[in-house]
PDB file of N, CA and C in Angstrom:
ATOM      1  N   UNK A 116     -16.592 -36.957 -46.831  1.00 55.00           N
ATOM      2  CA  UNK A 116     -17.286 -37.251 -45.583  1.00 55.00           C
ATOM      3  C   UNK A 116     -16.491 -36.663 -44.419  1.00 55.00           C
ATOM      4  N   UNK A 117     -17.055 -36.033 -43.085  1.00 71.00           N
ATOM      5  CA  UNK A 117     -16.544 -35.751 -42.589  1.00 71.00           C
ATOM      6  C   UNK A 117     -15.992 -36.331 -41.860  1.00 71.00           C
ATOM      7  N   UNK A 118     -14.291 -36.030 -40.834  1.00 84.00           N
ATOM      8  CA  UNK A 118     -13.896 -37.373 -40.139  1.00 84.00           C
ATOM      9  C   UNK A 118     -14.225 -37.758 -38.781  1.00 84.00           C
ATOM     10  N   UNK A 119     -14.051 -38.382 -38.364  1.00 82.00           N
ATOM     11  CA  UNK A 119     -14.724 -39.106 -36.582  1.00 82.00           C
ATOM     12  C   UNK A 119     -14.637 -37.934 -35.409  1.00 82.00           C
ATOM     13  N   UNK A 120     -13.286 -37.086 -35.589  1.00 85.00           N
ATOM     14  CA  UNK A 120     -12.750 -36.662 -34.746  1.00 85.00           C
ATOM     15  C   UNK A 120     -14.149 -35.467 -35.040  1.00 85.00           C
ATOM     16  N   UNK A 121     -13.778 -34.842 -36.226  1.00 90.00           N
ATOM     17  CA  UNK A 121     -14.976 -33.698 -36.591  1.00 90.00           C
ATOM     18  C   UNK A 121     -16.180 -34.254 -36.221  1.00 90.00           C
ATOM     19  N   UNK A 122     -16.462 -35.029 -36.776  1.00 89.00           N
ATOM     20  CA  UNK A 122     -18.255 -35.539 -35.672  1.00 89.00           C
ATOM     21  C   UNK A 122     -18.338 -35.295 -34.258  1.00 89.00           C
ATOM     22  N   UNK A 123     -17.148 -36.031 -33.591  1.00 88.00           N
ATOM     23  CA  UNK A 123     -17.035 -36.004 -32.389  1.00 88.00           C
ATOM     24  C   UNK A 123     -17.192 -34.709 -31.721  1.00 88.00           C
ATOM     25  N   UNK A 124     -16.545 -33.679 -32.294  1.00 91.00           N
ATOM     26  CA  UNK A 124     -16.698 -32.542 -31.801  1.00 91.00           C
ATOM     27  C   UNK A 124     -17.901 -31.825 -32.156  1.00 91.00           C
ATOM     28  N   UNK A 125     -18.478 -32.072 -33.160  1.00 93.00           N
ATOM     29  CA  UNK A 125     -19.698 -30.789 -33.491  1.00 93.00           C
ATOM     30  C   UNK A 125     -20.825 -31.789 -32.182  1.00 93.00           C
ATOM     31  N   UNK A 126     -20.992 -33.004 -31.816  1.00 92.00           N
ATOM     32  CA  UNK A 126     -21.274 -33.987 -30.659  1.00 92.00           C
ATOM     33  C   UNK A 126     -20.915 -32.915 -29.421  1.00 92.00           C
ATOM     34  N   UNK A 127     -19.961 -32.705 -29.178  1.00 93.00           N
ATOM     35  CA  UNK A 127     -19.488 -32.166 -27.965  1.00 93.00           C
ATOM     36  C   UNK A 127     -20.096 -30.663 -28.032  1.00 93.00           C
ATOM     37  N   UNK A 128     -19.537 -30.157 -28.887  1.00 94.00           N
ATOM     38  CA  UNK A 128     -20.600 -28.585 -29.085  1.00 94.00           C
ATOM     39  C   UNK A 128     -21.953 -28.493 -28.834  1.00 94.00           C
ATOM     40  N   UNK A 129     -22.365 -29.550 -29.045  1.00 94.00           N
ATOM     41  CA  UNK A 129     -24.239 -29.552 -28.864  1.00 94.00           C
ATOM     42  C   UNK A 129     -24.403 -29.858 -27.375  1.00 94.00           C
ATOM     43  N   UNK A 130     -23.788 -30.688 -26.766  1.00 94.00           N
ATOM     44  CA  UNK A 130     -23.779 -31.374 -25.581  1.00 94.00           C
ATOM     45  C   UNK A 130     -23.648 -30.111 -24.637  1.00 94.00           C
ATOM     46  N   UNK A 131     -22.606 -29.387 -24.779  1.00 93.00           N
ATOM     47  CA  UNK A 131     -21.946 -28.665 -23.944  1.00 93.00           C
ATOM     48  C   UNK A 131     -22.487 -27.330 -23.842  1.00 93.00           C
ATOM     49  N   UNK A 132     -22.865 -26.885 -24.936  1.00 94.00           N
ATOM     50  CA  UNK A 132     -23.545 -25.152 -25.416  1.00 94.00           C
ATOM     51  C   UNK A 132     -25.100 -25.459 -25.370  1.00 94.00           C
ATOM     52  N   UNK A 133     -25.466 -26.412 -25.439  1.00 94.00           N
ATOM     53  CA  UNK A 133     -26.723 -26.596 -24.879  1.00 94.00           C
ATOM     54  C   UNK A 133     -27.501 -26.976 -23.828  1.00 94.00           C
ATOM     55  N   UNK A 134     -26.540 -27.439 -23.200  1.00 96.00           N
ATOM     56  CA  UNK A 134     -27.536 -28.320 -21.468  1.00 96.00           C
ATOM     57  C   UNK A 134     -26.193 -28.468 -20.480  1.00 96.00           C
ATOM     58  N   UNK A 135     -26.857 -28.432 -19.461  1.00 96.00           N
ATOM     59  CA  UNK A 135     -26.204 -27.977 -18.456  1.00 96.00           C
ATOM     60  C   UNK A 135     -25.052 -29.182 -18.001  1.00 96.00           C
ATOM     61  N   UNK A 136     -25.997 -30.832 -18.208  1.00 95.00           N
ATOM     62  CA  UNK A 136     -25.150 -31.613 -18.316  1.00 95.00           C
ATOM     63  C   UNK A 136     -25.504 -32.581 -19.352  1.00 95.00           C
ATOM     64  N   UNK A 137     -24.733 -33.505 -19.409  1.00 94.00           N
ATOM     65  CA  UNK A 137     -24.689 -34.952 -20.126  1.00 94.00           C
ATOM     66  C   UNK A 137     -26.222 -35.969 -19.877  1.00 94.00           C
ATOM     67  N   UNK A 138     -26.429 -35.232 -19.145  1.00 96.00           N
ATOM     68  CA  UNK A 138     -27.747 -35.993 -18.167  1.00 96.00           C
ATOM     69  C   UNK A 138     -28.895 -35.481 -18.731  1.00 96.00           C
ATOM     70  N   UNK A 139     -28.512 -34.015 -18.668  1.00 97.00           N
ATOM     71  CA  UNK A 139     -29.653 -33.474 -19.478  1.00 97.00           C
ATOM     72  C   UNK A 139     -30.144 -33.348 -20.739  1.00 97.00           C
ATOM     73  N   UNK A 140     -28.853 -33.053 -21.333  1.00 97.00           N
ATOM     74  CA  UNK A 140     -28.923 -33.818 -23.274  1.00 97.00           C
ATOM     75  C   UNK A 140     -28.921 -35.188 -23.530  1.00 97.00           C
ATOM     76  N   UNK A 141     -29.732 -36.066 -22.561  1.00 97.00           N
ATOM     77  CA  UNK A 141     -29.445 -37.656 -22.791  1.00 97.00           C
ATOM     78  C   UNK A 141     -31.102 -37.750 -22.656  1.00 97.00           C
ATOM     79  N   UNK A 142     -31.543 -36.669 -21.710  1.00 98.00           N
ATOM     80  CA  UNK A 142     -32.777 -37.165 -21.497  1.00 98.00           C
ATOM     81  C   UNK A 142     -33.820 -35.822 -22.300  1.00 98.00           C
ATOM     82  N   UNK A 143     -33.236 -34.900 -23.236  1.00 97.00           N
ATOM     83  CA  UNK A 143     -33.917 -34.268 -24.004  1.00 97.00           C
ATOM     84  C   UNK A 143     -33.957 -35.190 -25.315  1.00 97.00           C
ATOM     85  N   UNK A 144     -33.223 -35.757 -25.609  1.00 97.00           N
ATOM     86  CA  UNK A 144     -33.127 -36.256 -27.119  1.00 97.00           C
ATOM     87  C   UNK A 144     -33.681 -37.703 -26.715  1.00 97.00           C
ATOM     88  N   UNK A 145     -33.609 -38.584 -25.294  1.00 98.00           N
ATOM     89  CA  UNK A 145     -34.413 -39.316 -25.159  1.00 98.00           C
ATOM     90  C   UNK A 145     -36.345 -39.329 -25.340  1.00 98.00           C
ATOM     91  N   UNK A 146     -36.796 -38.983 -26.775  1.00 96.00           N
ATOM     92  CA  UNK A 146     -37.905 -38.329 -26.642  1.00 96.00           C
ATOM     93  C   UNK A 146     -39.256 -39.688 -26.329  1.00 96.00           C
ATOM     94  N   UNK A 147     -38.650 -40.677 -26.096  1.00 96.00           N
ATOM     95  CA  UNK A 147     -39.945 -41.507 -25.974  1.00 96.00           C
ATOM     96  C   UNK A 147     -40.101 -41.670 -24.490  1.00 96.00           C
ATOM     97  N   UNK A 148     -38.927 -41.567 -23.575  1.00 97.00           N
ATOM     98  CA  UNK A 148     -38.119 -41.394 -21.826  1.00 97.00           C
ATOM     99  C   UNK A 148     -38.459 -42.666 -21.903  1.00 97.00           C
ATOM    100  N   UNK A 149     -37.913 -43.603 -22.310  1.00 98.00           N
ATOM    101  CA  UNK A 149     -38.129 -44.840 -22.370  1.00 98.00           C
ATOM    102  C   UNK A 149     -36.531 -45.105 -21.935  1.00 98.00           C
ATOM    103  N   UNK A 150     -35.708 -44.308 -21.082  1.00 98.00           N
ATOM    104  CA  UNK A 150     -34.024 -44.412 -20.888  1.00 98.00           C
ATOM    105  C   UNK A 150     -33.452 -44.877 -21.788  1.00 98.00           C
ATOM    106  N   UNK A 151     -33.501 -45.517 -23.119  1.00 98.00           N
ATOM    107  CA  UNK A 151     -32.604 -45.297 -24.316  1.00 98.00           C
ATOM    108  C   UNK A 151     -32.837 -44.508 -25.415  1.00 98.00           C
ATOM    109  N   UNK A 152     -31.629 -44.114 -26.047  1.00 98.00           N
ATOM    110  CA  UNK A 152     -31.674 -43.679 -27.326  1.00 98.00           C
ATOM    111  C   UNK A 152     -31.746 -44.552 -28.755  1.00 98.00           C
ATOM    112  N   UNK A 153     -32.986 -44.315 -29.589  1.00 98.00           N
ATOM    113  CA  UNK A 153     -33.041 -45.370 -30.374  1.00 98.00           C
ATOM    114  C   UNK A 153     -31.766 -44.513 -31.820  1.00 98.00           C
ATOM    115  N   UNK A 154     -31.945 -44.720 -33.100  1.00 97.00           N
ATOM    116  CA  UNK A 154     -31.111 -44.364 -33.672  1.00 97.00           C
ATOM    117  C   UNK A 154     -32.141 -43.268 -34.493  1.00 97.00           C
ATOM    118  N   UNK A 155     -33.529 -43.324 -34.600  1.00 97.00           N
ATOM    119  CA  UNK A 155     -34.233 -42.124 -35.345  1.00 97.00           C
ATOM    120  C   UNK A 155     -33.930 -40.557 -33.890  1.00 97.00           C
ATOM    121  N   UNK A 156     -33.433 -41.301 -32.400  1.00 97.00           N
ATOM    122  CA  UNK A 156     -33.519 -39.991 -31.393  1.00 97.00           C
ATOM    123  C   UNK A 156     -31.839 -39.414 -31.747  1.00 97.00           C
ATOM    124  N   UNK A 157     -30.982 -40.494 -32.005  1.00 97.00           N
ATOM    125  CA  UNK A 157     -29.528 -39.865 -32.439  1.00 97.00           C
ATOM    126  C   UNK A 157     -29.294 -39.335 -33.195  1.00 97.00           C
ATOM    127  N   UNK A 158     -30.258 -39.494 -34.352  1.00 96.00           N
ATOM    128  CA  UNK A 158     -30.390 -38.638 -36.272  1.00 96.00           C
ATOM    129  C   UNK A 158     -30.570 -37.514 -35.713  1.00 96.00           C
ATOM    130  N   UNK A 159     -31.498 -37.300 -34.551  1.00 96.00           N
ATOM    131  CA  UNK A 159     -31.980 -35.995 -34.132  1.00 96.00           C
ATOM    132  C   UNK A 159     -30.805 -35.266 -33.689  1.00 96.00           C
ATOM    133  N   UNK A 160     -30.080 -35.885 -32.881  1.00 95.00           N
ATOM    134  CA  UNK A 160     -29.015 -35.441 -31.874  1.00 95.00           C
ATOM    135  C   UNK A 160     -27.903 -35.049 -33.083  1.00 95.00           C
ATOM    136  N   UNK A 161     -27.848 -36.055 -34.294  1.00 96.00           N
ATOM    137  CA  UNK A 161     -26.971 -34.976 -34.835  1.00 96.00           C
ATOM    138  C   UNK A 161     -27.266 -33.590 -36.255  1.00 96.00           C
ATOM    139  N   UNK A 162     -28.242 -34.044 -36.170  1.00 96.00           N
ATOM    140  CA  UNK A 162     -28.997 -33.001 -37.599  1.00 96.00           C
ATOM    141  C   UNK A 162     -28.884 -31.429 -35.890  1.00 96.00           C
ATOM    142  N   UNK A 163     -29.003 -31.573 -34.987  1.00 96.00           N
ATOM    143  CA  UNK A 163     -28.481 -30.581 -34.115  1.00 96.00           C
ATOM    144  C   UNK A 163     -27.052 -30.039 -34.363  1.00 96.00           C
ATOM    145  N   UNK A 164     -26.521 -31.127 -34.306  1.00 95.00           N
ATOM    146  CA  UNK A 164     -25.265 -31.360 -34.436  1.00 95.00           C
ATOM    147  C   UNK A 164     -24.406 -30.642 -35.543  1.00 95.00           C
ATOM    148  N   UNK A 165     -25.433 -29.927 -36.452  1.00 95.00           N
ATOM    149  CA  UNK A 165     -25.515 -29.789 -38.334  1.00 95.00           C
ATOM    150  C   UNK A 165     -24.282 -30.742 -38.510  1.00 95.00           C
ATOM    151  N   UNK A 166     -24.723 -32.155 -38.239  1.00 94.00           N
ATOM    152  CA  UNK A 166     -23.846 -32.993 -39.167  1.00 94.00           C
ATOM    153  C   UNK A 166     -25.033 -33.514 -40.295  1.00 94.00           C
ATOM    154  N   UNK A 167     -24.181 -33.286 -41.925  1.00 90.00           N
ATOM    155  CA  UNK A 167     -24.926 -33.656 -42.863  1.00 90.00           C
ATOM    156  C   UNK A 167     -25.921 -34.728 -42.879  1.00 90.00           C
ATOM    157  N   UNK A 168     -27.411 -34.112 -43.311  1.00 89.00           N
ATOM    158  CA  UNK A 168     -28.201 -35.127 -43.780  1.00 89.00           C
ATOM    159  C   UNK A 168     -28.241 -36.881 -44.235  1.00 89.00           C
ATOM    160  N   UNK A 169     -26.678 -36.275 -45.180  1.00 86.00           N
ATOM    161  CA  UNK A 169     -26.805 -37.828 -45.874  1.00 86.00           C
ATOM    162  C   UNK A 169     -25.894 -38.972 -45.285  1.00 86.00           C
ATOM    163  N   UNK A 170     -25.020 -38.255 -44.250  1.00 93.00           N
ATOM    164  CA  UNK A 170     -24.405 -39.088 -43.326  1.00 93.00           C
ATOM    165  C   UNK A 170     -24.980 -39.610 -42.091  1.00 93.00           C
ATOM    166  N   UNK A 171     -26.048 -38.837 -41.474  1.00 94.00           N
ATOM    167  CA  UNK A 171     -26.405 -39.041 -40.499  1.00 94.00           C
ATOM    168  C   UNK A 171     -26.923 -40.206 -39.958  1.00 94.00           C
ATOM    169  N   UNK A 172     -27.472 -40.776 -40.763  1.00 93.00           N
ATOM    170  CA  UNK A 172     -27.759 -42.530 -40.810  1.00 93.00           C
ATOM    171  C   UNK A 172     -27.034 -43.580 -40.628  1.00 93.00           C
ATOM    172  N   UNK A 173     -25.859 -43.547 -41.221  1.00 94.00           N
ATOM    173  CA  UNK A 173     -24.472 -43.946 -41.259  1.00 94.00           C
ATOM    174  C   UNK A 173     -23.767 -43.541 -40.231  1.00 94.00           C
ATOM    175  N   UNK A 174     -23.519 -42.183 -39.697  1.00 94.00           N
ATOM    176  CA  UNK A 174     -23.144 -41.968 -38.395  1.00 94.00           C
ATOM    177  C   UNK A 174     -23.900 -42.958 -37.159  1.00 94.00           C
ATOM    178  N   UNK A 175     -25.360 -42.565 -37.333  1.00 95.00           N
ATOM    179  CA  UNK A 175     -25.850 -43.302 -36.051  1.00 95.00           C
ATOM    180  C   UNK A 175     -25.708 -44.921 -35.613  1.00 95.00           C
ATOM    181  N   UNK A 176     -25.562 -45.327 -36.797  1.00 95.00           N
ATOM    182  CA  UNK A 176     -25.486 -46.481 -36.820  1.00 95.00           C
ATOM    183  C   UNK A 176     -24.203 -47.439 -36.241  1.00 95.00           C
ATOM    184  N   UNK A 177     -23.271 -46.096 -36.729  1.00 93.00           N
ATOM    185  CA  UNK A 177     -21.624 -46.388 -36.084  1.00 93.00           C
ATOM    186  C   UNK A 177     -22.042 -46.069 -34.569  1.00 93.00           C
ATOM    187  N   UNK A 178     -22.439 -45.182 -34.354  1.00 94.00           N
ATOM    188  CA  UNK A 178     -22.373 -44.574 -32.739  1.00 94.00           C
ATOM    189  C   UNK A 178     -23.040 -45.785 -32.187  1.00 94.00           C
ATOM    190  N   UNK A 179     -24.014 -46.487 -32.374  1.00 96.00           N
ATOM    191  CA  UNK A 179     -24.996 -47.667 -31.885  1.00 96.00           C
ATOM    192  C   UNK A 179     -23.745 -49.141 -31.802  1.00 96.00           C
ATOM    193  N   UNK A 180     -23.526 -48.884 -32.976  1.00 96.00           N
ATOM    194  CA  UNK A 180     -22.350 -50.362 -33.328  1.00 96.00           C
ATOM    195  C   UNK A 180     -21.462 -50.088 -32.158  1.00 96.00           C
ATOM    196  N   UNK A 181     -20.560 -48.341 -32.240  1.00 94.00           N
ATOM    197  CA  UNK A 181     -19.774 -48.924 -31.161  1.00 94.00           C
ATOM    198  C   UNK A 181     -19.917 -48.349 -29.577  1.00 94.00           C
ATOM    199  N   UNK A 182     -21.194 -47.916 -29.119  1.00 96.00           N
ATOM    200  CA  UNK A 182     -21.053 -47.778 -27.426  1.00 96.00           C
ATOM    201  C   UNK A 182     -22.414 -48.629 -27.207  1.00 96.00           C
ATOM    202  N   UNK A 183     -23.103 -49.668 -28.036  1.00 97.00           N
ATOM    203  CA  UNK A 183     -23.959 -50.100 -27.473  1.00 97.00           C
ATOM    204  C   UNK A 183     -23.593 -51.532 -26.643  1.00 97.00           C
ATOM    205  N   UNK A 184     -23.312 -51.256 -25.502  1.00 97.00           N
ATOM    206  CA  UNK A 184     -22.423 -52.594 -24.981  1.00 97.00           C
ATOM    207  C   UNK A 184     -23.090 -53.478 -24.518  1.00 97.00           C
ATOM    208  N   UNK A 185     -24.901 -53.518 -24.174  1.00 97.00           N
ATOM    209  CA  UNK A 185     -25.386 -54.947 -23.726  1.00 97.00           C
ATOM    210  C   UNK A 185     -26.231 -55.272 -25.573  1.00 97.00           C
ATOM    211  N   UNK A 186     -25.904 -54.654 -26.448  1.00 97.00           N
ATOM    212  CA  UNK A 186     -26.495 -55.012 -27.695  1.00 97.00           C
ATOM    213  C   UNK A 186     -27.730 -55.049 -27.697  1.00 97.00           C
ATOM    214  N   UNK A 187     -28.648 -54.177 -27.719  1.00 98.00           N
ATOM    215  CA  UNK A 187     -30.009 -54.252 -27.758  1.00 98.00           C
ATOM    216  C   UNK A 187     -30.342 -53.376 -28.439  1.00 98.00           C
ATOM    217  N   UNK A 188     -29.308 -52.377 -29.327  1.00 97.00           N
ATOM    218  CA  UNK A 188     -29.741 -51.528 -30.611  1.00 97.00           C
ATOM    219  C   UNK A 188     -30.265 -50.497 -29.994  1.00 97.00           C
ATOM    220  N   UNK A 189     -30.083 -50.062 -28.432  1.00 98.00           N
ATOM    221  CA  UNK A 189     -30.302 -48.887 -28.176  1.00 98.00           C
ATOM    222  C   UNK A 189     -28.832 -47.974 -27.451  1.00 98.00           C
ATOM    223  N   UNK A 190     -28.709 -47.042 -27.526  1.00 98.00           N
ATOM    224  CA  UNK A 190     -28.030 -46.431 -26.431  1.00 98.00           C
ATOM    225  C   UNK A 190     -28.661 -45.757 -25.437  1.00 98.00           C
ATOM    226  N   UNK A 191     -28.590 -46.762 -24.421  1.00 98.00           N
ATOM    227  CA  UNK A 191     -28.462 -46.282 -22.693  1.00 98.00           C
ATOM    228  C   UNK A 191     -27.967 -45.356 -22.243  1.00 98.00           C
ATOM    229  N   UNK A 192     -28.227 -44.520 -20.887  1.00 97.00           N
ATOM    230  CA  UNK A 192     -27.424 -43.587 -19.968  1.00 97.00           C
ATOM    231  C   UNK A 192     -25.963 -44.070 -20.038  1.00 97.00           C
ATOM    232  N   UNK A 193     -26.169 -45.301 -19.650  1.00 97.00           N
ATOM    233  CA  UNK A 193     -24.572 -45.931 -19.401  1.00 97.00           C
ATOM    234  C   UNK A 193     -23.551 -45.481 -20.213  1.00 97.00           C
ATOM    235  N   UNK A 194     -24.450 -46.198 -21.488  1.00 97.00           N
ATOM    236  CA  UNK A 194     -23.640 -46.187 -22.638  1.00 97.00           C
ATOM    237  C   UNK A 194     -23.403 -44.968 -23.229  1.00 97.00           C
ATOM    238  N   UNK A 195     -24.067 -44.167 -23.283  1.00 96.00           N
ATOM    239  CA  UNK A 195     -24.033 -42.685 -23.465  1.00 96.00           C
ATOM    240  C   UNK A 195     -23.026 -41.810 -22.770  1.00 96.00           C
ATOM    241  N   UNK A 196     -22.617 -41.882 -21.246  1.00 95.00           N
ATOM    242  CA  UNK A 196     -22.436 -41.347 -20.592  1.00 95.00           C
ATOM    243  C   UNK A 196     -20.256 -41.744 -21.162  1.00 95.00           C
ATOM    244  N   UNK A 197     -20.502 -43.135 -20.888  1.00 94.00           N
ATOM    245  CA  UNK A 197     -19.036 -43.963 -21.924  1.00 94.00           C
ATOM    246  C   UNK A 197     -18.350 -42.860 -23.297  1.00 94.00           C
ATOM    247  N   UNK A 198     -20.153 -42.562 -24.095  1.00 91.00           N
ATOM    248  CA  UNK A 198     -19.438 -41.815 -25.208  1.00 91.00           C
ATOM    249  C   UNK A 198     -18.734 -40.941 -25.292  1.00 91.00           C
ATOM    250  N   UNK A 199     -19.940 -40.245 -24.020  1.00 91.00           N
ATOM    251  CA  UNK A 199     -18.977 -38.288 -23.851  1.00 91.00           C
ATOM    252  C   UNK A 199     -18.123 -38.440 -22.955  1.00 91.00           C
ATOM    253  N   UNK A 200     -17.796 -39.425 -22.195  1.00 91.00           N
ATOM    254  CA  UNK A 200     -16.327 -38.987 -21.485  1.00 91.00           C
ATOM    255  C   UNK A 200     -15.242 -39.215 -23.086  1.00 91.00           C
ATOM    256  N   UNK A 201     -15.431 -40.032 -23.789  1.00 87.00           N
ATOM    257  CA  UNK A 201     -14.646 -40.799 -24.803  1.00 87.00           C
ATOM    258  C   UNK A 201     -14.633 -38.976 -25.376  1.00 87.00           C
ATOM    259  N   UNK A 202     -15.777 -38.574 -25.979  1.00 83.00           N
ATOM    260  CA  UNK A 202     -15.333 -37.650 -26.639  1.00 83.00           C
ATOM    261  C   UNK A 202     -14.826 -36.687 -26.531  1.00 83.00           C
ATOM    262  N   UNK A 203     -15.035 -36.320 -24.369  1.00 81.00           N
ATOM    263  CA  UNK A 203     -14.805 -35.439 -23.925  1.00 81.00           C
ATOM    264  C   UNK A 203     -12.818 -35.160 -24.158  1.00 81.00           C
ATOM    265  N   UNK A 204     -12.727 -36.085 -23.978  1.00 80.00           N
ATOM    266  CA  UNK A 204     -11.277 -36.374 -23.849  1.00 80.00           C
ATOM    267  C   UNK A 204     -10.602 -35.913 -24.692  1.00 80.00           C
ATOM    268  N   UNK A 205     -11.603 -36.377 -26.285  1.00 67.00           N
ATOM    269  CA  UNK A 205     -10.762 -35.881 -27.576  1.00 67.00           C
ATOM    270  C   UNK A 205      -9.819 -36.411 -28.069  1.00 67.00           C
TER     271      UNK A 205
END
């Protein structure tokens, strides 16, 4: 399986080589614009990502577990915005 740090980054590659900002890859993969990301819009965000098929479920689920901070099983701007500075950092 691949490790956090490697997710994190093929995350940052998509983010960065694709949209201009954080704002804008939050609200392309937001495809219902309902301002959160559910976890079938993050599968999306990482099958972009070419992170494997059979992880990707398991990934999203971690990403939800850990930046979803008012717990409502979605990720928010907020919370989103939390991730990529986190990942930006590295």
């Amino acid at each position: 399986m691949a490790s956090k740090k490697k997710i994190l980054k093929k995350i940052q590659i998509v983010i960065t080589n694709h949209f201009d900002t954080p704002e804008d890859a939050f609200n392309f993969f937001d495809k219902s614009g309902n301002g959160k990301l559910s976890k079938k819009e993050i599968v999306k965000l990482l099958k972009d990502a070419e992170i494997n098929g059979f992880i990707r479920g398991i990934v999203s689920s971690k990403l939800i577990e850990g930046y979803d901070q008012d717990d409502d099983g979605y990720i928010n701007w907020k919370e989103f915005k939390v991730a990529v500075d986190e990942i930006s950092k590295g």
